[in-house]
N, CA, C and O atoms as a Tinker XYZ file with bonds, in Angstrom:
   444  protein
     1  N    -49.044000   86.164000    7.803000    73     2
     2  CA   -47.835000   85.355000    7.853000    64     1     3
     3  C    -47.115000   85.470000    6.513000    63     2     4     5
     4  O    -47.728000   85.325000    5.456000    81     3
     5  N    -45.817000   85.729000    6.565000    73     3     6
     6  CA   -45.100000   85.826000    5.308000    64     5     7
     7  C    -44.871000   84.435000    4.718000    63     6     8     9
     8  O    -45.001000   83.415000    5.394000    81     7
     9  N    -44.529000   84.437000    3.448000    73     7    10
    10  CA   -44.415000   83.183000    2.714000    64     9    11
    11  C    -43.342000   82.258000    3.285000    63    10    12    13
    12  O    -43.542000   81.045000    3.347000    81    11
    13  N    -42.205000   82.818000    3.703000    73    11    14
    14  CA   -41.136000   81.992000    4.251000    64    13    15
    15  C    -41.606000   81.232000    5.490000    63    14    16    17
    16  O    -41.382000   80.028000    5.613000    81    15
    17  N    -42.253000   81.943000    6.399000    73    15    18
    18  CA   -42.749000   81.273000    7.613000    64    17    19
    19  C    -43.839000   80.264000    7.276000    63    18    20    21
    20  O    -43.923000   79.209000    7.905000    81    19
    21  N    -44.672000   80.577000    6.291000    73    19    22
    22  CA   -45.705000   79.624000    5.870000    64    21    23
    23  C    -45.068000   78.347000    5.322000    63    22    24    25
    24  O    -45.506000   77.242000    5.640000    81    23
    25  N    -44.034000   78.507000    4.498000    73    23    26
    26  CA   -43.349000   77.334000    3.942000    64    25    27
    27  C    -42.676000   76.529000    5.048000    63    26    28    29
    28  O    -42.701000   75.298000    5.024000    81    27
    29  N    -42.074000   77.219000    6.018000    73    27    30
    30  CA   -41.446000   76.511000    7.140000    64    29    31
    31  C    -42.471000   75.670000    7.894000    63    30    32    33
    32  O    -42.206000   74.519000    8.241000    81    31
    33  N    -43.634000   76.248000    8.144000    73    31    34
    34  CA   -44.666000   75.510000    8.880000    64    33    35
    35  C    -45.175000   74.313000    8.083000    63    34    36    37
    36  O    -45.418000   73.248000    8.650000    81    35
    37  N    -45.335000   74.480000    6.785000    73    35    38
    38  CA   -45.802000   73.365000    5.946000    64    37    39
    39  C    -44.766000   72.244000    5.933000    63    38    40    41
    40  O    -45.118000   71.075000    6.090000    81    39
    41  N    -43.499000   72.588000    5.748000    73    39    42
    42  CA   -42.445000   71.570000    5.734000    64    41    43
    43  C    -42.436000   70.810000    7.059000    63    42    44    45
    44  O    -42.412000   69.579000    7.075000    81    43
    45  N    -42.453000   71.537000    8.152000    73    43    46
    46  CA   -42.417000   70.875000    9.465000    64    45    47
    47  C    -43.631000   69.975000    9.658000    63    46    48    49
    48  O    -43.502000   68.862000   10.168000    81    47
    49  N    -44.802000   70.444000    9.259000    73    47    50
    50  CA   -46.024000   69.649000    9.424000    64    49    51
    51  C    -45.961000   68.359000    8.606000    63    50    52    53
    52  O    -46.306000   67.288000    9.103000    81    51
    53  N    -45.521000   68.464000    7.354000    73    51    54
    54  CA   -45.435000   67.284000    6.481000    64    53    55
    55  C    -44.413000   66.290000    7.028000    63    54    56    57
    56  O    -44.673000   65.087000    7.065000    81    55
    57  N    -43.256000   66.787000    7.451000    73    55    58
    58  CA   -42.221000   65.883000    7.957000    64    57    59
    59  C    -42.610000   65.259000    9.291000    63    58    60    61
    60  O    -42.225000   64.125000    9.574000    81    59
    61  N    -43.364000   65.977000   10.111000    73    59    62
    62  CA   -43.818000   65.398000   11.397000    64    61    63
    63  C    -44.739000   64.199000   11.155000    63    62    64    65
    64  O    -44.728000   63.238000   11.925000    81    63
    65  N    -45.528000   64.257000   10.094000    73    63    66
    66  CA   -46.375000   63.099000    9.777000    64    65    67
    67  C    -45.510000   61.868000    9.508000    63    66    68    69
    68  O    -45.807000   60.782000   10.005000    81    67
    69  N    -44.448000   62.033000    8.730000    73    67    70
    70  CA   -43.535000   60.912000    8.468000    64    69    71
    71  C    -42.818000   60.487000    9.746000    63    70    72    73
    72  O    -42.631000   59.296000    9.995000    81    71
    73  N    -42.425000   61.453000   10.539000    73    71    74
    74  CA   -41.724000   61.168000   11.794000    64    73    75
    75  C    -42.568000   60.269000   12.695000    63    74    76    77
    76  O    -42.031000   59.403000   13.385000    81    75
    77  N    -43.864000   60.466000   12.692000    73    75    78
    78  CA   -44.757000   59.724000   13.589000    64    77    79
    79  C    -45.143000   58.338000   13.070000    63    78    80    81
    80  O    -45.820000   57.594000   13.780000    81    79
    81  N    -44.738000   57.973000   11.871000    73    79    82
    82  CA   -45.038000   56.633000   11.352000    64    81    83
    83  C    -44.021000   55.647000   11.932000    63    82    84    85
    84  O    -42.822000   55.791000   11.691000    81    83
    85  N    -44.478000   54.653000   12.689000    73    83    86
    86  CA   -43.517000   53.697000   13.264000    64    85    87
    87  C    -43.015000   52.708000   12.219000    63    86    88    89
    88  O    -43.709000   52.393000   11.253000    81    87
    89  N    -41.793000   52.227000   12.434000    73    87    90
    90  CA   -41.267000   51.188000   11.567000    64    89    91
    91  C    -41.925000   49.867000   11.927000    63    90    92    93
    92  O    -42.192000   49.605000   13.100000    81    91
    93  N    -42.187000   49.032000   10.929000    73    91    94
    94  CA   -42.837000   47.745000   11.171000    64    93    95
    95  C    -41.826000   46.610000   11.260000    63    94    96    97
    96  O    -42.210000   45.445000   11.368000    81    95
    97  N    -40.552000   46.933000   11.218000    73    95    98
    98  CA   -39.515000   45.919000   11.310000    64    97    99
    99  C    -38.317000   46.510000   12.051000    63    98   100   101
   100  O    -38.172000   47.728000   12.165000    81    99
   101  N    -37.472000   45.624000   12.546000    73    99   102
   102  CA   -36.243000   46.035000   13.201000    64   101   103
   103  C    -36.479000   46.885000   14.436000    63   102   104   105
   104  O    -37.615000   47.153000   14.827000    81   103
   105  N    -35.395000   47.292000   15.026000    73   103   106
   106  CA   -35.421000   48.196000   16.171000    64   105   107
   107  C    -34.971000   49.563000   15.670000    63   106   108   109
   108  O    -33.881000   50.041000   15.986000    81   107
   109  N    -35.854000   50.178000   14.871000    73   107   110
   110  CA   -35.512000   51.423000   14.178000    64   109   111
   111  C    -36.354000   52.575000   14.703000    63   110   112   113
   112  O    -37.492000   52.391000   15.136000    81   111
   113  N    -35.776000   53.751000   14.653000    73   111   114
   114  CA   -36.507000   54.959000   15.016000    64   113   115
   115  C    -36.076000   56.102000   14.109000    63   114   116   117
   116  O    -35.055000   56.034000   13.425000    81   115
   117  N    -36.887000   57.153000   14.128000    73   115   118
   118  CA   -36.568000   58.335000   13.326000    64   117   119
   119  C    -36.170000   59.470000   14.256000    63   118   120   121
   120  O    -36.598000   59.539000   15.408000    81   119
   121  N    -35.354000   60.341000   13.734000    73   119   122
   122  CA   -35.026000   61.606000   14.401000    64   121   123
   123  C    -35.403000   62.722000   13.439000    63   122   124   125
   124  O    -35.138000   62.647000   12.239000    81   123
   125  N    -36.022000   63.751000   13.987000    73   123   126
   126  CA   -36.430000   64.912000   13.191000    64   125   127
   127  C    -35.569000   66.085000   13.646000    63   126   128   129
   128  O    -35.653000   66.522000   14.794000    81   127
   129  N    -34.749000   66.586000   12.740000    73   127   130
   130  CA   -33.779000   67.626000   13.070000    64   129   131
   131  C    -34.083000   68.871000   12.254000    63   130   132   133
   132  O    -34.209000   68.812000   11.031000    81   131
   133  N    -34.199000   70.002000   12.949000    73   131   134
   134  CA   -34.394000   71.301000   12.297000    64   133   135
   135  C    -33.214000   72.179000   12.686000    63   134   136   137
   136  O    -32.877000   72.279000   13.866000    81   135
   137  N    -32.580000   72.818000   11.699000    73   135   138
   138  CA   -31.424000   73.667000   11.992000    64   137   139
   139  C    -31.847000   74.894000   12.790000    63   138   140   141
   140  O    -33.022000   75.260000   12.807000    81   139
   141  N    -30.892000   75.515000   13.441000    73   139   142
   142  CA   -31.187000   76.696000   14.248000    64   141   143
   143  C    -31.772000   77.837000   13.430000    63   142   144   145
   144  O    -32.572000   78.622000   13.938000    81   143
   145  N    -31.379000   77.930000   12.176000    73   143   146
   146  CA   -31.920000   79.008000   11.344000    64   145   147
   147  C    -33.236000   78.610000   10.666000    63   146   148   149
   148  O    -33.778000   79.376000    9.870000    81   147
   149  N    -33.747000   77.420000   10.975000    73   147   150
   150  CA   -35.027000   76.915000   10.445000    64   149   151
   151  C    -35.039000   76.733000    8.934000    63   150   152   153
   152  O    -36.108000   76.724000    8.323000    81   151
   153  N    -33.870000   76.589000    8.324000    73   151   154
   154  CA   -33.841000   76.436000    6.866000    64   153   155
   155  C    -33.419000   75.046000    6.405000    63   154   156   157
   156  O    -33.448000   74.772000    5.206000    81   155
   157  N    -33.029000   74.166000    7.316000    73   155   158
   158  CA   -32.674000   72.786000    6.980000    64   157   159
   159  C    -33.490000   71.840000    7.841000    63   158   160   161
   160  O    -33.612000   72.019000    9.053000    81   159
   161  N    -34.056000   70.811000    7.177000    73   159   162
   162  CA   -34.927000   69.852000    7.842000    64   161   163
   163  C    -34.459000   68.456000    7.465000    63   162   164   165
   164  O    -34.356000   68.122000    6.285000    81   163
   165  N    -34.176000   67.643000    8.477000    73   163   166
   166  CA   -33.685000   66.293000    8.245000    64   165   167
   167  C    -34.555000   65.275000    8.959000    63   166   168   169
   168  O    -34.952000   65.476000   10.107000    81   167
   169  N    -34.846000   64.189000    8.274000    73   167   170
   170  CA   -35.414000   63.007000    8.911000    64   169   171
   171  C    -34.355000   61.928000    8.801000    63   170   172   173
   172  O    -33.943000   61.557000    7.702000    81   171
   173  N    -33.922000   61.433000    9.935000    73   171   174
   174  CA   -32.862000   60.432000   10.002000    64   173   175
   175  C    -33.456000   59.126000   10.528000    63   174   176   177
   176  O    -34.287000   59.134000   11.437000    81   175
   177  N    -33.029000   58.025000    9.958000    73   175   178
   178  CA   -33.392000   56.703000   10.465000    64   177   179
   179  C    -32.175000   56.100000   11.135000    63   178   180   181
   180  O    -31.082000   56.109000   10.569000    81   179
   181  N    -32.359000   55.572000   12.346000    73   179   182
   182  CA   -31.251000   54.906000   13.005000    64   181   183
   183  C    -31.760000   53.784000   13.898000    63   182   184   185
   184  O    -32.906000   53.780000   14.348000    81   183
   185  N    -30.872000   52.842000   14.133000    73   183   186
   186  CA   -31.204000   51.702000   14.978000    64   185   187
   187  C    -30.580000   50.439000   14.424000    63   186   188   189
   188  O    -29.526000   50.470000   13.789000    81   187
   189  N    -31.261000   49.311000   14.680000    73   187   190
   190  CA   -30.757000   48.012000   14.254000    64   189   191
   191  C    -31.836000   47.251000   13.525000    63   190   192   193
   192  O    -32.999000   47.263000   13.929000    81   191
   193  N    -31.452000   46.586000   12.447000    73   191   194
   194  CA   -32.331000   45.659000   11.730000    64   193   195
   195  C    -31.618000   44.316000   11.759000    63   194   196   197
   196  O    -30.682000   44.076000   10.996000    81   195
   197  N    -32.076000   43.442000   12.654000    73   195   198
   198  CA   -31.375000   42.197000   12.956000    64   197   199
   199  C    -29.971000   42.537000   13.446000    63   198   200   201
   200  O    -29.829000   43.249000   14.441000    81   199
   201  N    -28.955000   42.057000   12.787000    73   199   202
   202  CA   -27.574000   42.300000   13.226000    64   201   203
   203  C    -26.937000   43.499000   12.521000    63   202   204   205
   204  O    -25.761000   43.797000   12.725000    81   203
   205  N    -27.727000   44.179000   11.691000    73   203   206
   206  CA   -27.165000   45.263000   10.874000    64   205   207
   207  C    -27.519000   46.633000   11.442000    63   206   208   209
   208  O    -28.686000   46.918000   11.713000    81   207
   209  N    -26.505000   47.478000   11.621000    73   207   210
   210  CA   -26.697000   48.850000   12.065000    64   209   211
   211  C    -27.265000   49.670000   10.914000    63   210   212   213
   212  O    -26.788000   49.585000    9.782000    81   211
   213  N    -28.291000   50.466000   11.214000    73   211   214
   214  CA   -28.917000   51.335000   10.218000    64   213   215
   215  C    -28.746000   52.774000   10.681000    63   214   216   217
   216  O    -29.087000   53.113000   11.814000    81   215
   217  N    -28.222000   53.612000    9.809000    73   215   218
   218  CA   -28.099000   55.043000   10.092000    64   217   219
   219  C    -28.075000   55.756000    8.752000    63   218   220   221
   220  O    -27.129000   55.608000    7.979000    81   219
   221  N    -29.113000   56.528000    8.480000    73   219   222
   222  CA   -29.153000   57.201000    7.193000    64   221   223
   223  C    -30.183000   58.302000    7.134000    63   222   224   225
   224  O    -31.086000   58.392000    7.967000    81   223
   225  N    -30.024000   59.130000    6.135000    73   223   226
   226  CA   -30.915000   60.267000    5.918000    64   225   227
   227  C    -32.096000   59.811000    5.067000    63   226   228   229
   228  O    -31.909000   59.344000    3.944000    81   227
   229  N    -33.301000   59.943000    5.594000    73   227   230
   230  CA   -34.511000   59.627000    4.848000    64   229   231
   231  C    -34.934000   60.825000    3.993000    63   230   232   233
   232  O    -35.256000   60.662000    2.816000    81   231
   233  N    -34.935000   62.013000    4.573000    73   231   234
   234  CA   -35.337000   63.229000    3.853000    64   233   235
   235  C    -34.445000   64.380000    4.298000    63   234   236   237
   236  O    -34.160000   64.536000    5.486000    81   235
   237  N    -34.005000   65.191000    3.326000    73   235   238
   238  CA   -33.313000   66.445000    3.616000    64   237   239
   239  C    -33.922000   67.528000    2.749000    63   238   240   241
   240  O    -33.892000   67.448000    1.521000    81   239
   241  N    -34.471000   68.536000    3.395000    73   239   242
   242  CA   -35.063000   69.690000    2.712000    64   241   243
   243  C    -34.354000   70.939000    3.217000    63   242   244   245
   244  O    -34.070000   71.071000    4.408000    81   243
   245  N    -34.070000   71.861000    2.283000    73   243   246
   246  CA   -33.447000   73.134000    2.657000    64   245   247
   247  C    -34.182000   74.274000    1.971000    63   246   248   249
   248  O    -34.529000   74.179000    0.793000    81   247
   249  N    -34.415000   75.335000    2.698000    73   247   250
   250  CA   -34.933000   76.561000    2.084000    64   249   251
   251  C    -33.722000   77.393000    1.702000    63   250   252   253
   252  O    -32.951000   77.822000    2.559000    81   251
   253  N    -33.565000   77.615000    0.401000    73   251   254
   254  CA   -32.374000   78.278000   -0.123000    64   253   255
   255  C    -32.796000   79.226000   -1.243000    63   254   256   257
   256  O    -33.464000   78.816000   -2.192000    81   255
   257  N    -32.407000   80.481000   -1.130000    73   255   258
   258  CA   -32.737000   81.491000   -2.138000    64   257   259
   259  C    -34.240000   81.494000   -2.455000    63   258   260   261
   260  O    -34.642000   81.524000   -3.618000    81   259
   261  N    -35.053000   81.461000   -1.401000    73   259   262
   262  CA   -36.516000   81.543000   -1.489000    64   261   263
   263  C    -37.158000   80.352000   -2.187000    63   262   264   265
   264  O    -38.328000   80.421000   -2.564000    81   263
   265  N    -36.422000   79.270000   -2.366000    73   263   266
   266  CA   -36.975000   78.035000   -2.939000    64   265   267
   267  C    -36.783000   76.901000   -1.938000    63   266   268   269
   268  O    -35.925000   76.959000   -1.057000    81   267
   269  N    -37.579000   75.901000   -2.095000    73   267   270
   270  CA   -37.479000   74.713000   -1.247000    64   269   271
   271  C    -36.732000   73.644000   -2.027000    63   270   272   273
   272  O    -37.238000   73.109000   -3.014000    81   271
   273  N    -35.532000   73.342000   -1.578000    73   271   274
   274  CA   -34.689000   72.340000   -2.232000    64   273   275
   275  C    -34.861000   71.004000   -1.521000    63   274   276   277
   276  O    -34.654000   70.899000   -0.312000    81   275
   277  N    -35.237000   69.997000   -2.278000    73   275   278
   278  CA   -35.289000   68.644000   -1.733000    64   277   279
   279  C    -33.994000   67.962000   -2.164000    63   278   280   281
   280  O    -33.838000   67.571000   -3.321000    81   279
   281  N    -33.073000   67.827000   -1.222000    73   279   282
   282  CA   -31.769000   67.239000   -1.514000    64   281   283
   283  C    -31.808000   65.713000   -1.468000    63   282   284   285
   284  O    -31.079000   65.039000   -2.197000    81   283
   285  N    -32.665000   65.181000   -0.605000    73   283   286
   286  CA   -32.758000   63.729000   -0.444000    64   285   287
   287  C    -34.208000   63.390000   -0.144000    63   286   288   289
   288  O    -34.840000   64.011000    0.710000    81   287
   289  N    -34.729000   62.396000   -0.856000    73   287   290
   290  CA   -36.109000   61.953000   -0.618000    64   289   291
   291  C    -36.143000   60.431000   -0.664000    63   290   292   293
   292  O    -36.096000   59.835000   -1.740000    81   291
   293  N    -36.224000   59.824000    0.478000    73   291   294
   294  CA   -36.296000   58.373000    0.572000    64   293   295
   295  C    -37.705000   57.862000    0.816000    63   294   296   297
   296  O    -37.881000   56.700000    1.181000    81   295
   297  N    -38.717000   58.710000    0.622000    73   295   298
   298  CA   -40.102000   58.281000    0.819000    64   297   299
   299  C    -40.596000   57.549000   -0.423000    63   298   300   301
   300  O    -40.046000   57.719000   -1.512000    81   299
   301  N    -41.619000   56.748000   -0.259000    73   299   302
   302  CA   -42.136000   55.964000   -1.384000    64   301   303
   303  C    -42.850000   56.836000   -2.417000    63   302   304   305
   304  O    -42.652000   56.655000   -3.619000    81   303
   305  N    -43.670000   57.772000   -1.966000    73   303   306
   306  CA   -44.503000   58.556000   -2.887000    64   305   307
   307  C    -43.894000   59.893000   -3.281000    63   306   308   309
   308  O    -44.390000   60.540000   -4.203000    81   307
   309  N    -42.849000   60.317000   -2.619000    73   307   310
   310  CA   -42.218000   61.592000   -2.957000    64   309   311
   311  C    -42.721000   62.711000   -2.068000    63   310   312   313
   312  O    -43.910000   63.030000   -2.063000    81   311
   313  N    -41.811000   63.303000   -1.320000    73   311   314
   314  CA   -42.168000   64.369000   -0.388000    64   313   315
   315  C    -42.647000   65.613000   -1.144000    63   314   316   317
   316  O    -43.440000   66.386000   -0.607000    81   315
   317  N    -42.180000   65.816000   -2.378000    73   315   318
   318  CA   -42.607000   66.985000   -3.158000    64   317   319
   319  C    -44.125000   66.964000   -3.369000    63   318   320   321
   320  O    -44.770000   68.011000   -3.305000    81   319
   321  N    -44.685000   65.810000   -3.613000    73   319   322
   322  CA   -46.134000   65.718000   -3.796000    64   321   323
   323  C    -46.882000   66.109000   -2.532000    63   322   324   325
   324  O    -47.941000   66.733000   -2.605000    81   323
   325  N    -46.342000   65.748000   -1.375000    73   323   326
   326  CA   -46.966000   66.143000   -0.107000    64   325   327
   327  C    -46.896000   67.652000    0.094000    63   326   328   329
   328  O    -47.848000   68.268000    0.573000    81   327
   329  N    -45.759000   68.245000   -0.276000    73   327   330
   330  CA   -45.622000   69.703000   -0.134000    64   329   331
   331  C    -46.595000   70.436000   -1.055000    63   330   332   333
   332  O    -47.192000   71.438000   -0.663000    81   331
   333  N    -46.750000   69.934000   -2.281000    73   331   334
   334  CA   -47.705000   70.544000   -3.220000    64   333   335
   335  C    -49.131000   70.410000   -2.684000    63   334   336   337
   336  O    -49.907000   71.364000   -2.727000    81   335
   337  N    -49.468000   69.239000   -2.185000    73   335   338
   338  CA   -50.816000   69.018000   -1.636000    64   337   339
   339  C    -51.087000   69.924000   -0.441000    63   338   340   341
   340  O    -52.235000   70.268000   -0.161000    81   339
   341  N    -50.021000   70.306000    0.261000    73   339   342
   342  CA   -50.172000   71.183000    1.426000    64   341   343
   343  C    -50.200000   72.662000    1.046000    63   342   344   345
   344  O    -50.393000   73.518000    1.909000    81   343
   345  N    -50.008000   72.970000   -0.243000    73   343   346
   346  CA   -50.169000   74.355000   -0.689000    64   345   347
   347  C    -48.953000   75.046000   -1.241000    63   346   348   349
   348  O    -49.034000   76.226000   -1.582000    81   347
   349  N    -47.818000   74.366000   -1.348000    73   347   350
   350  CA   -46.629000   75.006000   -1.913000    64   349   351
   351  C    -46.625000   74.782000   -3.421000    63   350   352   353
   352  O    -46.679000   73.635000   -3.865000    81   351
   353  N    -46.562000   75.850000   -4.223000    73   351   354
   354  CA   -46.569000   75.695000   -5.679000    64   353   355
   355  C    -45.330000   74.952000   -6.187000    63   354   356   357
   356  O    -44.252000   75.053000   -5.602000    81   355
   357  N    -45.498000   74.209000   -7.279000    73   355   358
   358  CA   -44.385000   73.451000   -7.856000    64   357   359
   359  C    -43.217000   74.349000   -8.263000    63   358   360   361
   360  O    -42.061000   73.929000   -8.213000    81   359
   361  N    -43.522000   75.597000   -8.670000    73   359   362
   362  CA   -42.432000   76.482000   -9.097000    64   361   363
   363  C    -41.611000   77.013000   -7.932000    63   362   364   365
   364  O    -40.665000   77.773000   -8.138000    81   363
   365  N    -41.963000   76.621000   -6.704000    73   363   366
   366  CA   -41.189000   77.003000   -5.522000    64   365   367
   367  C    -40.361000   75.824000   -4.983000    63   366   368   369
   368  O    -39.643000   75.966000   -3.993000    81   367
   369  N    -40.469000   74.662000   -5.643000    73   367   370
   370  CA   -39.793000   73.454000   -5.174000    64   369   371
   371  C    -38.777000   73.000000   -6.218000    63   370   372   373
   372  O    -39.105000   72.869000   -7.397000    81   371
   373  N    -37.544000   72.761000   -5.780000    73   371   374
   374  CA   -36.484000   72.254000   -6.649000    64   373   375
   375  C    -36.178000   70.812000   -6.228000    63   374   376   377
   376  O    -35.907000   70.536000   -5.060000    81   375
   377  N    -36.229000   69.910000   -7.195000    73   375   378
   378  CA   -35.858000   68.515000   -6.919000    64   377   379
   379  C    -34.347000   68.410000   -7.046000    63   378   380   381
   380  O    -33.827000   67.977000   -8.073000    81   379
   381  N    -33.653000   68.809000   -5.994000    73   379   382
   382  CA   -32.196000   68.913000   -6.008000    64   381   383
   383  C    -31.478000   67.591000   -6.180000    63   382   384   385
   384  O    -30.290000   67.568000   -6.503000    81   383
   385  N    -32.184000   66.489000   -5.970000    73   383   386
   386  CA   -31.548000   65.175000   -6.142000    64   385   387
   387  C    -31.454000   64.787000   -7.607000    63   386   388   389
   388  O    -30.790000   63.805000   -7.938000    81   387
   389  N    -32.108000   65.540000   -8.501000    73   387   390
   390  CA   -31.973000   65.319000   -9.938000    64   389   391
   391  C    -30.834000   66.182000  -10.476000    63   390   392   393
   392  O    -30.659000   67.309000  -10.013000    81   391
   393  N    -30.064000   65.695000  -11.427000    73   391   394
   394  CA   -29.025000   66.524000  -12.046000    64   393   395
   395  C    -29.665000   67.746000  -12.735000    63   394   396   397
   396  O    -30.810000   67.679000  -13.182000    81   395
   397  N    -28.920000   68.858000  -12.816000    73   395   398
   398  CA   -29.480000   70.080000  -13.405000    64   397   399
   399  C    -30.061000   69.882000  -14.808000    63   398   400   401
   400  O    -31.042000   70.538000  -15.159000    81   399
   401  N    -29.482000   68.998000  -15.610000    73   399   402
   402  CA   -29.993000   68.819000  -16.975000    64   401   403
   403  C    -31.318000   68.058000  -16.995000    63   402   404   405
   404  O    -32.014000   68.078000  -18.010000    81   403
   405  N    -31.678000   67.400000  -15.920000    73   403   406
   406  CA   -32.939000   66.664000  -15.838000    64   405   407
   407  C    -34.070000   67.567000  -15.317000    63   406   408   409
   408  O    -35.227000   67.392000  -15.697000    81   407
   409  N    -33.733000   68.529000  -14.452000    73   407   410
   410  CA   -34.768000   69.349000  -13.799000    64   409   411
   411  C    -35.719000   70.052000  -14.752000    63   410   412   413
   412  O    -36.902000   70.156000  -14.426000    81   411
   413  N    -35.273000   70.556000  -15.940000    73   411   414
   414  CA   -36.245000   71.202000  -16.839000    64   413   415
   415  C    -37.336000   70.239000  -17.335000    63   414   416   417
   416  O    -38.376000   70.688000  -17.816000    81   415
   417  N    -37.114000   68.956000  -17.226000    73   415   418
   418  CA   -38.084000   67.978000  -17.700000    64   417   419
   419  C    -39.062000   67.558000  -16.610000    63   418   420   421
   420  O    -39.939000   66.725000  -16.844000    81   419
   421  N    -38.912000   68.138000  -15.410000    73   419   422
   422  CA   -39.875000   67.888000  -14.340000    64   421   423
   423  C    -40.881000   69.036000  -14.349000    63   422   424   425
   424  O    -40.707000   70.008000  -15.084000    81   423
   425  N    -41.899000   68.932000  -13.560000    73   423   426
   426  CA   -42.891000   70.010000  -13.438000    64   425   427
   427  C    -42.498000   70.995000  -12.338000    63   426   428   429
   428  O    -43.278000   71.875000  -11.976000    81   427
   429  N    -41.286000   70.840000  -11.810000    73   427   430
   430  CA   -40.870000   71.650000  -10.669000    64   429   431
   431  C    -39.841000   72.691000  -11.115000    63   430   432   433
   432  O    -39.436000   72.729000  -12.277000    81   431
   433  N    -39.424000   73.546000  -10.151000    73   431   434
   434  CA   -38.463000   74.601000  -10.459000    64   433   435
   435  C    -37.115000   73.993000  -10.853000    63   434   436   437
   436  O    -36.774000   72.885000  -10.442000    81   435
   437  N    -36.360000   74.741000  -11.657000    73   435   438
   438  CA   -35.047000   74.278000  -12.124000    64   437   439
   439  C    -33.963000   74.606000  -11.096000    63   438   440   441
   440  O    -33.085000   73.786000  -10.825000    81   439
   441  N    -34.033000   75.825000  -10.522000    73   439   442
   442  CA   -33.093000   76.233000   -9.465000    64   441   443
   443  C    -33.647000   77.393000   -8.687000    63   442   444
   444  O    -33.001000   77.877000   -7.758000    81   443
């Protein structure tokens, strides 16, 4: 299996675990969206919490230029740590939600 397909499978597996965690409040659910080209992965939360409509992106990951870009991470522990634990090296992951001047101070890829 080539590295790109391996990374795709790891991302999908990690996000499916989050997808399967039920919400303990409100009438909320998750949607797991994978783009047709298999390079964008979204976890969306939608529903109602009391009288308030909830609709938002929990996680957005994109495979771009052979790196895994985390554009949005709304998880408590950080999706990057889950990807590393699943076998993706830190130098293959970009924390895209950090400004470029901050990324060199992380243990992850800059771009």
